[in-house]
Short mmCIF file of C-alpha atoms and ligand atoms in Angstrom, two decimals:
data_model
loop_
_atom_site.label_atom_id
_atom_site.label_comp_id
_atom_site.label_asym_id
_atom_site.label_seq_id
_atom_site.Cartn_x
_atom_site.Cartn_y
_atom_site.Cartn_z
CA MET A 11 -3.50 22.99 -48.32
CA ILE A 12 -1.73 24.27 -51.48
CA GLY A 13 -2.55 27.48 -53.62
CA LYS A 14 -2.88 30.08 -50.78
CA ASN A 15 -0.17 31.86 -52.54
CA ILE A 16 0.32 31.70 -56.19
CA LYS A 17 3.19 33.44 -58.11
CA ILE A 18 3.25 33.77 -61.81
CA PHE A 19 6.30 34.19 -63.79
CA LYS A 20 6.48 35.01 -67.51
CA GLU A 21 9.59 32.83 -67.95
CA LEU A 22 11.81 30.51 -65.66
CA ASP A 23 14.29 27.93 -66.47
CA SER A 24 12.27 25.36 -64.63
CA THR A 25 9.53 25.97 -61.89
CA ASN A 26 11.16 22.99 -60.13
CA ASN A 27 14.55 24.66 -60.17
CA PHE A 28 13.19 27.95 -58.87
CA VAL A 29 11.34 26.33 -55.89
CA LYS A 30 14.45 24.36 -55.07
CA LEU A 31 16.78 27.34 -55.19
CA ASN A 32 14.40 29.53 -53.08
CA VAL A 33 12.92 26.97 -50.82
CA SER A 34 13.69 28.76 -47.67
CA ASN A 35 11.75 31.84 -48.79
CA ILE A 36 8.80 29.92 -50.00
CA GLU A 37 5.81 28.91 -47.81
CA ASP A 38 4.41 25.57 -47.66
CA GLY A 39 1.79 24.99 -50.43
CA THR A 40 2.85 28.00 -52.40
CA ILE A 41 2.49 27.68 -56.20
CA ILE A 42 5.09 28.70 -58.72
CA ILE A 43 3.92 29.01 -62.27
CA ALA A 44 5.98 29.88 -65.52
CA GLU A 45 4.05 30.86 -68.58
CA ARG A 46 7.13 29.29 -70.47
CA GLN A 47 10.13 27.34 -69.30
CA THR A 48 13.54 27.43 -70.99
CA LYS A 49 14.83 24.34 -69.24
CA GLY A 50 11.72 22.24 -68.45
CA ARG A 51 12.77 19.02 -66.92
CA GLY A 52 11.14 15.51 -67.10
CA LEU A 53 11.82 12.24 -65.55
CA ARG A 54 15.16 10.52 -66.19
CA GLU A 55 17.00 13.71 -67.36
CA ASN A 56 14.60 14.16 -70.19
CA SER A 57 13.54 17.65 -71.26
CA TRP A 58 9.82 18.93 -71.05
CA GLU A 59 8.84 21.09 -73.97
CA SER A 60 7.50 24.26 -72.40
CA ASP A 61 6.24 26.87 -74.78
CA PHE A 62 3.36 29.23 -74.03
CA GLY A 63 -0.09 28.06 -73.87
CA ASN A 64 0.35 25.07 -71.41
CA LEU A 65 0.40 24.88 -67.66
CA TYR A 66 3.87 24.49 -65.90
CA PHE A 67 3.79 24.76 -62.36
CA SER A 68 5.50 23.47 -58.92
CA PHE A 69 4.56 23.64 -55.36
CA VAL A 70 6.46 22.75 -52.20
CA LEU A 71 5.33 20.69 -49.39
CA LYS A 72 7.14 21.26 -46.05
CA ASN A 73 4.81 19.91 -43.47
CA ASP A 74 4.60 16.17 -42.57
CA ILE A 75 6.90 15.12 -45.10
CA PHE A 76 7.32 11.47 -45.65
CA ARG A 77 10.38 11.49 -47.97
CA ILE A 78 11.10 7.65 -47.58
CA ASN A 79 8.40 6.87 -50.05
CA ILE A 80 7.36 9.61 -52.48
CA PHE A 81 4.70 7.27 -54.20
CA LYS A 82 1.97 8.91 -51.83
CA TYR A 83 2.63 12.29 -53.62
CA ILE A 84 2.50 10.73 -57.01
CA VAL A 85 -0.83 9.11 -56.27
CA GLN A 86 -2.28 12.30 -54.81
CA SER A 87 -1.20 14.45 -57.73
CA SER A 88 -2.19 11.87 -60.40
CA VAL A 89 -5.72 11.54 -58.95
CA ALA A 90 -6.11 15.42 -58.65
CA ILE A 91 -5.02 15.57 -62.36
CA ILE A 92 -7.42 13.02 -63.36
CA ARG A 93 -10.26 14.85 -61.18
CA THR A 94 -9.23 18.11 -63.00
CA LEU A 95 -9.61 16.70 -66.57
CA ASN A 96 -12.94 15.19 -65.60
CA ASN A 97 -14.15 18.61 -64.66
CA PHE A 98 -13.49 19.67 -68.34
CA GLY A 99 -15.13 16.57 -69.51
CA ILE A 100 -12.11 14.68 -70.40
CA ASN A 101 -11.63 11.08 -69.26
CA GLY A 102 -8.04 10.48 -68.27
CA VAL A 103 -6.26 7.20 -67.15
CA ILE A 104 -3.09 6.79 -65.20
CA LYS A 105 -0.01 5.09 -66.64
CA TYR A 106 1.75 4.00 -63.51
CA PRO A 107 3.58 5.36 -61.94
CA ASN A 108 2.71 9.02 -62.92
CA ASP A 109 1.62 9.72 -66.35
CA CYS A 110 -1.82 10.79 -67.16
CA LEU A 111 -3.17 9.73 -70.71
CA VAL A 112 -6.15 10.51 -72.74
CA ASN A 113 -6.87 8.49 -75.60
CA SER A 114 -3.56 6.64 -75.03
CA LYS A 115 -1.66 10.00 -75.42
CA LYS A 116 0.22 11.85 -72.66
CA ILE A 117 -1.53 14.79 -71.37
CA SER A 118 0.54 15.50 -68.22
CA GLY A 119 3.69 14.56 -66.38
CA ILE A 120 4.71 14.90 -62.76
CA LEU A 121 8.24 15.39 -61.41
CA ILE A 122 8.62 15.02 -57.78
CA GLU A 123 11.89 15.85 -56.07
CA SER A 124 12.92 15.80 -52.48
CA LEU A 125 15.60 17.92 -50.84
CA GLY A 126 16.98 18.52 -47.44
CA SER A 127 18.64 16.94 -44.71
CA LYS A 128 16.80 14.77 -41.98
CA SER A 129 15.70 17.71 -40.02
CA LEU A 130 14.74 19.86 -43.05
CA GLU A 131 12.94 18.08 -45.68
CA TYR A 132 10.82 19.29 -48.48
CA ILE A 133 9.04 17.73 -51.37
CA VAL A 134 8.73 19.79 -54.74
CA VAL A 135 5.92 18.55 -57.04
CA GLY A 136 6.23 19.85 -60.45
CA ILE A 137 3.39 19.36 -62.98
CA GLY A 138 3.24 19.91 -66.70
CA LEU A 139 -0.36 19.74 -68.01
CA ASN A 140 -0.91 20.29 -71.82
CA VAL A 141 -3.65 22.68 -72.07
CA ASN A 142 -3.84 24.77 -75.44
CA GLN A 143 -0.92 23.02 -77.50
CA VAL A 144 -2.30 21.59 -80.77
CA GLU A 145 0.96 20.91 -82.73
CA PHE A 146 3.22 18.44 -81.05
CA ASN A 147 5.50 17.62 -84.24
CA GLU A 148 7.55 14.53 -83.61
CA LEU A 149 5.40 13.84 -80.31
CA LYS A 150 2.19 13.87 -82.39
CA GLU A 151 1.45 10.31 -81.89
CA LYS A 152 2.38 10.35 -78.17
CA ALA A 153 1.19 13.75 -76.88
CA THR A 154 -2.31 15.60 -76.49
CA SER A 155 -3.74 18.39 -74.68
CA ILE A 156 -6.97 19.60 -73.16
CA LYS A 157 -7.88 21.72 -76.30
CA LEU A 158 -7.18 18.57 -78.66
CA SER A 159 -9.15 16.32 -76.36
CA SER A 160 -12.23 18.61 -75.79
CA ASN A 161 -12.14 21.22 -78.65
CA LYS A 162 -12.35 23.87 -76.07
CA GLU A 163 -9.64 26.60 -75.52
CA ILE A 164 -9.38 27.03 -71.80
CA SER A 165 -7.10 29.44 -69.88
CA THR A 166 -4.18 27.86 -67.98
CA ILE A 167 -5.33 29.78 -64.83
CA GLU A 168 -8.69 28.24 -64.98
CA VAL A 169 -7.17 24.70 -65.31
CA LEU A 170 -4.85 25.61 -62.36
CA ASN A 171 -7.76 26.78 -60.15
CA GLU A 172 -9.36 23.42 -60.83
CA PHE A 173 -6.30 21.44 -60.00
CA VAL A 174 -5.75 23.42 -56.79
CA ALA A 175 -9.41 22.57 -55.73
CA SER A 176 -9.10 18.79 -56.66
CA TYR A 177 -5.66 18.58 -54.83
CA ASN A 178 -7.08 20.21 -51.80
CA GLU A 179 -10.01 17.79 -51.94
CA VAL A 180 -7.60 14.93 -52.18
CA LEU A 181 -5.83 16.10 -49.12
CA GLU A 182 -8.96 16.09 -47.18
CA SER A 183 -9.94 12.35 -48.15
CA SER A 184 -8.20 9.35 -46.63
CA PHE A 185 -5.38 7.95 -48.46
CA GLU A 186 -7.13 4.68 -48.77
CA GLN A 187 -9.84 6.34 -50.63
CA VAL A 188 -7.46 8.19 -52.91
CA PHE A 189 -5.42 5.16 -53.55
CA ALA A 190 -8.55 3.18 -54.57
CA GLU A 191 -9.23 5.81 -57.13
CA TYR A 192 -5.59 5.71 -58.37
CA LEU A 193 -5.97 1.85 -58.79
CA GLU A 194 -9.31 2.40 -60.63
CA LYS A 195 -7.78 4.82 -63.21
CA SER A 196 -4.68 2.74 -63.62
CA ILE A 197 -4.10 1.01 -66.86
CA VAL A 198 -1.39 -1.26 -66.12
CA ILE A 199 -2.94 -4.04 -64.11
CA LYS A 200 -2.69 -7.09 -66.26
CA LYS A 201 -0.43 -5.59 -68.69
CA ARG A 202 2.75 -7.43 -69.73
CA ILE A 203 6.21 -6.06 -68.57
CA SER A 204 9.78 -7.36 -68.96
CA CYS A 205 11.83 -7.37 -66.05
CA LYS A 206 15.56 -8.41 -66.19
CA GLY A 207 14.83 -10.07 -69.58
CA LYS A 208 11.91 -12.16 -68.46
CA ASP A 209 8.34 -11.61 -69.21
CA TYR A 210 5.79 -11.07 -66.46
CA ILE A 211 2.19 -9.74 -66.04
CA ILE A 212 1.59 -6.93 -63.49
CA SER A 213 -0.96 -8.22 -60.97
CA ASP A 214 -1.09 -5.57 -58.43
CA ILE A 215 0.17 -2.16 -57.24
CA GLU A 216 0.67 -1.68 -53.48
CA LYS A 217 0.11 1.55 -51.48
CA ASN A 218 4.02 2.17 -51.30
CA GLY A 219 4.09 1.78 -55.05
CA THR A 220 5.61 -1.60 -55.16
CA ILE A 221 4.20 -3.61 -58.00
CA ILE A 222 3.60 -7.35 -58.05
CA ILE A 223 4.56 -9.01 -61.19
CA ARG A 224 4.15 -12.70 -61.91
CA ASN A 225 4.64 -15.35 -64.49
CA GLU A 226 3.95 -19.13 -64.55
CA LEU A 227 7.30 -19.78 -62.55
CA SER A 228 7.49 -16.81 -60.17
CA GLN A 229 5.95 -13.79 -58.32
CA LYS A 230 8.14 -10.80 -57.64
CA ARG A 231 7.69 -7.54 -55.81
CA VAL A 232 9.41 -4.54 -57.65
CA ALA A 233 9.87 -1.03 -56.25
CA TYR A 234 8.05 1.46 -58.43
CA ASN A 235 11.52 3.21 -59.14
CA GLU A 236 13.24 -0.18 -60.35
CA ILE A 237 11.48 -0.48 -63.53
CA SER A 238 11.37 1.83 -66.49
CA LEU A 239 8.07 3.17 -67.83
CA LYS A 240 9.12 2.02 -71.32
CA GLU A 241 9.04 -1.51 -70.26
CA LEU A 242 5.30 -1.25 -69.52
CA TYR A 243 4.10 -1.98 -72.91
C1 BTN B 406 7.69 13.75 -66.91
O1 BTN B 406 8.69 13.43 -67.52
O2 BTN B 406 6.55 13.11 -67.31
C2 BTN B 406 7.62 14.90 -66.12
C3 BTN B 406 7.42 16.12 -66.49
C4 BTN B 406 7.16 17.15 -65.48
C5 BTN B 406 7.20 18.69 -66.11
C6 BTN B 406 6.86 19.61 -65.25
S1 BTN B 406 6.70 21.22 -65.92
C7 BTN B 406 6.62 22.04 -64.35
C8 BTN B 406 7.95 21.40 -63.56
N1 BTN B 406 9.08 22.10 -64.03
C9 BTN B 406 9.92 21.36 -64.49
O3 BTN B 406 11.14 21.55 -65.02
N2 BTN B 406 9.42 20.12 -64.71
C10 BTN B 406 8.13 20.02 -64.12
#
Protein backbone atom coordinates (compact mmCIF):
# COMPACT_ATOMS: atom_id res chain seq x y z
CA MET A 1 0.00 0.00 0.00
CA ILE A 2 1.26 3.51 -0.77
CA GLY A 3 0.32 6.90 0.68
CA LYS A 4 0.00 6.08 4.36
CA ASN A 5 2.60 8.80 4.87
CA ILE A 6 2.76 11.82 2.59
CA LYS A 7 5.37 14.56 2.94
CA ILE A 8 5.02 17.77 0.99
CA PHE A 9 7.98 20.07 0.26
CA LYS A 10 7.74 23.49 -1.28
CA GLU A 11 10.89 22.82 -3.30
CA LEU A 12 13.32 19.95 -3.87
CA ASP A 13 15.95 19.38 -6.51
CA SER A 14 14.19 16.15 -7.48
CA THR A 15 11.81 13.99 -5.47
CA ASN A 16 13.59 10.87 -6.80
CA ASN A 17 16.93 12.25 -5.56
CA PHE A 18 15.42 13.04 -2.15
CA VAL A 19 14.06 9.51 -1.76
CA LYS A 20 17.33 7.93 -2.88
CA LEU A 21 19.38 10.03 -0.44
CA ASN A 22 17.07 9.41 2.51
CA VAL A 23 15.88 5.91 1.69
CA SER A 24 16.86 4.38 5.01
CA ASN A 25 14.67 6.89 6.89
CA ILE A 26 11.66 6.61 4.58
CA GLU A 27 9.04 3.92 5.17
CA ASP A 28 7.76 1.65 2.42
CA GLY A 29 5.02 3.40 0.40
CA THR A 30 5.77 6.90 1.71
CA ILE A 31 5.08 9.61 -0.86
CA ILE A 32 7.38 12.60 -1.22
CA ILE A 33 5.91 15.56 -3.11
CA ALA A 34 7.62 18.74 -4.22
CA GLU A 35 5.51 21.69 -5.32
CA ARG A 36 8.42 22.61 -7.54
CA GLN A 37 11.66 20.85 -8.54
CA THR A 38 14.86 22.66 -9.44
CA LYS A 39 16.46 19.61 -11.12
CA GLY A 40 13.53 17.42 -12.15
CA ARG A 41 14.85 14.43 -14.05
CA GLY A 42 13.33 12.48 -16.92
CA LEU A 43 14.36 9.37 -18.78
CA ARG A 44 17.73 9.21 -20.55
CA GLU A 45 19.27 12.15 -18.62
CA ASN A 46 16.56 14.52 -19.85
CA SER A 47 15.37 17.24 -17.55
CA TRP A 48 11.72 17.44 -16.46
CA GLU A 49 10.28 20.94 -16.37
CA SER A 50 8.92 21.30 -12.82
CA ASP A 51 7.39 24.67 -12.06
CA PHE A 52 4.51 25.21 -9.59
CA GLY A 53 1.07 23.92 -10.61
CA ASN A 54 1.78 20.30 -11.54
CA LEU A 55 2.28 17.16 -9.53
CA TYR A 56 5.82 15.90 -8.91
CA PHE A 57 6.16 12.99 -6.52
CA SER A 58 8.07 9.82 -5.74
CA PHE A 59 7.45 6.82 -3.54
CA VAL A 60 9.65 4.03 -2.37
CA LEU A 61 8.78 0.34 -2.52
CA LYS A 62 10.78 -1.80 -0.14
CA ASN A 63 8.84 -5.03 0.17
CA ASP A 64 8.85 -7.96 -2.28
CA ILE A 65 11.03 -6.07 -4.69
CA PHE A 66 11.60 -7.73 -8.01
CA ARG A 67 14.46 -5.65 -9.33
CA ILE A 68 15.43 -7.98 -12.18
CA ASN A 69 12.50 -6.66 -14.15
CA ILE A 70 11.08 -3.29 -13.30
CA PHE A 71 8.53 -3.46 -16.11
CA LYS A 72 5.93 -4.67 -13.59
CA TYR A 73 6.19 -1.33 -11.75
CA ILE A 74 5.92 0.57 -15.02
CA VAL A 75 2.70 -1.33 -15.84
CA GLN A 76 1.17 -0.76 -12.39
CA SER A 77 2.00 2.96 -12.37
CA SER A 78 0.83 3.55 -15.95
CA VAL A 79 -2.51 1.85 -15.32
CA ALA A 80 -2.98 3.84 -12.09
CA ILE A 81 -2.33 7.08 -14.01
CA ILE A 82 -4.83 6.11 -16.74
CA ARG A 83 -7.45 5.33 -14.06
CA THR A 84 -6.70 8.66 -12.31
CA LEU A 85 -7.21 10.58 -15.55
CA ASN A 86 -10.43 8.65 -16.17
CA ASN A 87 -11.75 9.81 -12.80
CA PHE A 88 -11.40 13.38 -14.08
CA GLY A 89 -13.22 12.49 -17.31
CA ILE A 90 -10.01 12.27 -19.38
CA ASN A 91 -9.31 9.41 -21.72
CA GLY A 92 -5.58 8.68 -21.65
CA VAL A 93 -3.55 6.09 -23.55
CA ILE A 94 -0.18 4.49 -22.89
CA LYS A 95 2.79 4.96 -25.17
CA TYR A 96 4.99 1.98 -24.41
CA PRO A 97 6.72 1.66 -22.15
CA ASN A 98 5.77 4.43 -19.74
CA ASP A 99 4.32 7.62 -21.14
CA CYS A 100 0.67 8.56 -20.78
CA LEU A 101 -0.77 10.62 -23.59
CA VAL A 102 -3.99 12.53 -24.09
CA ASN A 103 -4.91 13.61 -27.61
CA SER A 104 -1.44 12.45 -28.75
CA LYS A 105 0.29 14.77 -26.25
CA LYS A 106 2.26 13.70 -23.18
CA ILE A 107 0.51 14.36 -19.85
CA SER A 108 2.73 12.34 -17.53
CA GLY A 109 6.06 10.57 -17.28
CA ILE A 110 7.40 7.90 -14.97
CA LEU A 111 11.01 7.52 -13.86
CA ILE A 112 11.66 4.27 -12.02
CA GLU A 113 15.01 3.73 -10.40
CA SER A 114 16.28 0.85 -8.35
CA LEU A 115 18.97 0.93 -5.74
CA GLY A 116 20.64 -1.21 -3.18
CA SER A 117 22.65 -4.37 -3.13
CA LYS A 118 21.15 -7.86 -3.28
CA SER A 119 20.13 -7.92 0.37
CA LEU A 120 18.76 -4.40 0.43
CA GLU A 121 16.78 -3.46 -2.59
CA TYR A 122 14.44 -0.58 -3.21
CA ILE A 123 12.45 0.72 -6.11
CA VAL A 124 11.84 4.44 -6.40
CA VAL A 125 8.88 5.37 -8.57
CA GLY A 126 8.88 9.02 -9.63
CA ILE A 127 5.90 10.50 -11.41
CA GLY A 128 5.36 13.85 -13.05
CA LEU A 129 1.76 14.61 -13.97
CA ASN A 130 0.82 17.87 -15.64
CA VAL A 131 -2.17 19.29 -13.79
CA ASN A 132 -2.67 23.03 -14.15
CA GLN A 133 0.03 24.07 -16.63
CA VAL A 134 -1.41 25.75 -19.72
CA GLU A 135 1.68 27.25 -21.38
CA PHE A 136 4.20 24.75 -22.70
CA ASN A 137 6.24 27.07 -24.96
CA GLU A 138 8.50 24.90 -27.15
CA LEU A 139 6.73 21.73 -25.92
CA LYS A 140 3.36 23.12 -27.06
CA GLU A 141 2.85 20.46 -29.71
CA LYS A 142 4.03 17.65 -27.43
CA ALA A 143 2.65 18.26 -23.94
CA THR A 144 -0.71 18.74 -22.30
CA SER A 145 -2.24 18.90 -18.81
CA ILE A 146 -5.43 17.98 -16.97
CA LYS A 147 -6.53 21.61 -17.20
CA LEU A 148 -5.96 21.80 -20.95
CA SER A 149 -7.71 18.45 -21.51
CA SER A 150 -10.72 19.02 -19.27
CA ASN A 151 -11.01 22.80 -18.85
CA LYS A 152 -11.08 22.22 -15.09
CA GLU A 153 -8.63 23.54 -12.55
CA ILE A 154 -8.04 20.78 -10.00
CA SER A 155 -5.75 20.90 -6.99
CA THR A 156 -2.63 18.78 -7.29
CA ILE A 157 -3.48 17.15 -3.94
CA GLU A 158 -6.87 16.05 -5.26
CA VAL A 159 -5.11 14.45 -8.22
CA LEU A 160 -2.58 12.80 -5.91
CA ASN A 161 -5.39 11.36 -3.76
CA GLU A 162 -7.01 9.84 -6.86
CA PHE A 163 -3.66 8.39 -7.91
CA VAL A 164 -3.06 6.86 -4.48
CA ALA A 165 -6.53 5.26 -4.49
CA SER A 166 -6.04 3.96 -8.06
CA TYR A 167 -2.55 2.62 -7.36
CA ASN A 168 -3.71 0.83 -4.21
CA GLU A 169 -6.59 -0.71 -6.20
CA VAL A 170 -4.08 -1.83 -8.81
CA LEU A 171 -2.01 -3.51 -6.08
CA GLU A 172 -5.10 -5.41 -4.95
CA SER A 173 -5.77 -6.77 -8.46
CA SER A 174 -3.95 -9.67 -10.07
CA PHE A 175 -1.05 -8.64 -12.31
CA GLU A 176 -2.72 -10.51 -15.22
CA GLN A 177 -5.75 -8.23 -14.96
CA VAL A 178 -3.66 -5.07 -14.67
CA PHE A 179 -1.44 -6.12 -17.58
CA ALA A 180 -4.56 -6.74 -19.73
CA GLU A 181 -5.64 -3.16 -18.98
CA TYR A 182 -2.14 -1.91 -19.87
CA LEU A 183 -2.36 -3.70 -23.25
CA GLU A 184 -5.86 -2.42 -23.91
CA LYS A 185 -4.67 1.18 -23.36
CA SER A 186 -1.38 0.74 -25.26
CA ILE A 187 -1.14 2.47 -28.59
CA VAL A 188 1.98 0.81 -29.97
CA ILE A 189 0.67 -2.54 -31.17
CA LYS A 190 0.78 -2.62 -34.99
CA LYS A 191 2.92 0.54 -35.04
CA ARG A 192 6.07 0.69 -37.15
CA ILE A 193 9.45 0.68 -35.49
CA SER A 194 12.98 0.78 -36.77
CA CYS A 195 15.47 -1.47 -35.04
CA LYS A 196 19.13 -1.55 -36.06
CA GLY A 197 18.26 0.13 -39.35
CA LYS A 198 15.46 -2.25 -40.35
CA ASP A 199 11.72 -1.63 -40.35
CA TYR A 200 9.36 -3.76 -38.27
CA ILE A 201 5.80 -3.77 -36.97
CA ILE A 202 5.24 -4.25 -33.23
CA SER A 203 3.05 -7.32 -32.90
CA ASP A 204 2.87 -7.88 -29.15
CA ILE A 205 4.10 -6.87 -25.68
CA GLU A 206 4.94 -9.62 -23.18
CA LYS A 207 4.41 -9.44 -19.43
CA ASN A 208 8.10 -8.81 -18.76
CA GLY A 209 8.11 -5.86 -21.18
CA THR A 210 9.75 -7.65 -24.10
CA ILE A 211 8.16 -6.58 -27.37
CA ILE A 212 7.73 -8.83 -30.37
CA ILE A 213 8.54 -7.11 -33.63
CA ARG A 214 8.25 -8.61 -37.09
CA ASN A 215 8.62 -7.92 -40.78
CA GLU A 216 8.21 -10.17 -43.85
CA LEU A 217 11.60 -11.75 -43.22
CA SER A 218 11.82 -12.27 -39.50
CA GLN A 219 10.40 -11.99 -36.01
CA LYS A 220 12.46 -10.69 -33.07
CA ARG A 221 12.03 -10.24 -29.35
CA VAL A 222 13.42 -6.97 -28.00
CA ALA A 223 13.76 -5.99 -24.32
CA TYR A 224 11.92 -2.79 -23.42
CA ASN A 225 15.11 -0.96 -22.55
CA GLU A 226 16.81 -1.87 -25.83
CA ILE A 227 14.79 0.46 -27.98
CA SER A 228 14.40 4.17 -27.86
CA LEU A 229 10.93 5.64 -27.53
CA LYS A 230 11.71 7.98 -30.37
CA GLU A 231 11.87 5.01 -32.70
CA LEU A 232 8.30 4.07 -32.01
CA TYR A 233 6.72 6.42 -34.52
C1 LIG B 1 10.02 10.96 -18.36
O1 LIG B 1 11.07 11.33 -18.91
O2 LIG B 1 8.99 10.79 -19.03
C2 LIG B 1 9.97 10.70 -16.88
C3 LIG B 1 9.68 11.97 -16.12
C4 LIG B 1 9.59 11.75 -14.62
C5 LIG B 1 9.45 13.05 -13.86
C6 LIG B 1 9.20 12.82 -12.40
S1 LIG B 1 8.71 14.29 -11.55
C7 LIG B 1 8.89 13.51 -10.00
C8 LIG B 1 10.12 12.62 -10.09
N1 LIG B 1 11.32 13.37 -9.76
C9 LIG B 1 12.13 13.53 -10.79
O3 LIG B 1 13.21 14.15 -10.78
N2 LIG B 1 11.62 12.90 -11.88
C10 LIG B 1 10.36 12.25 -11.57
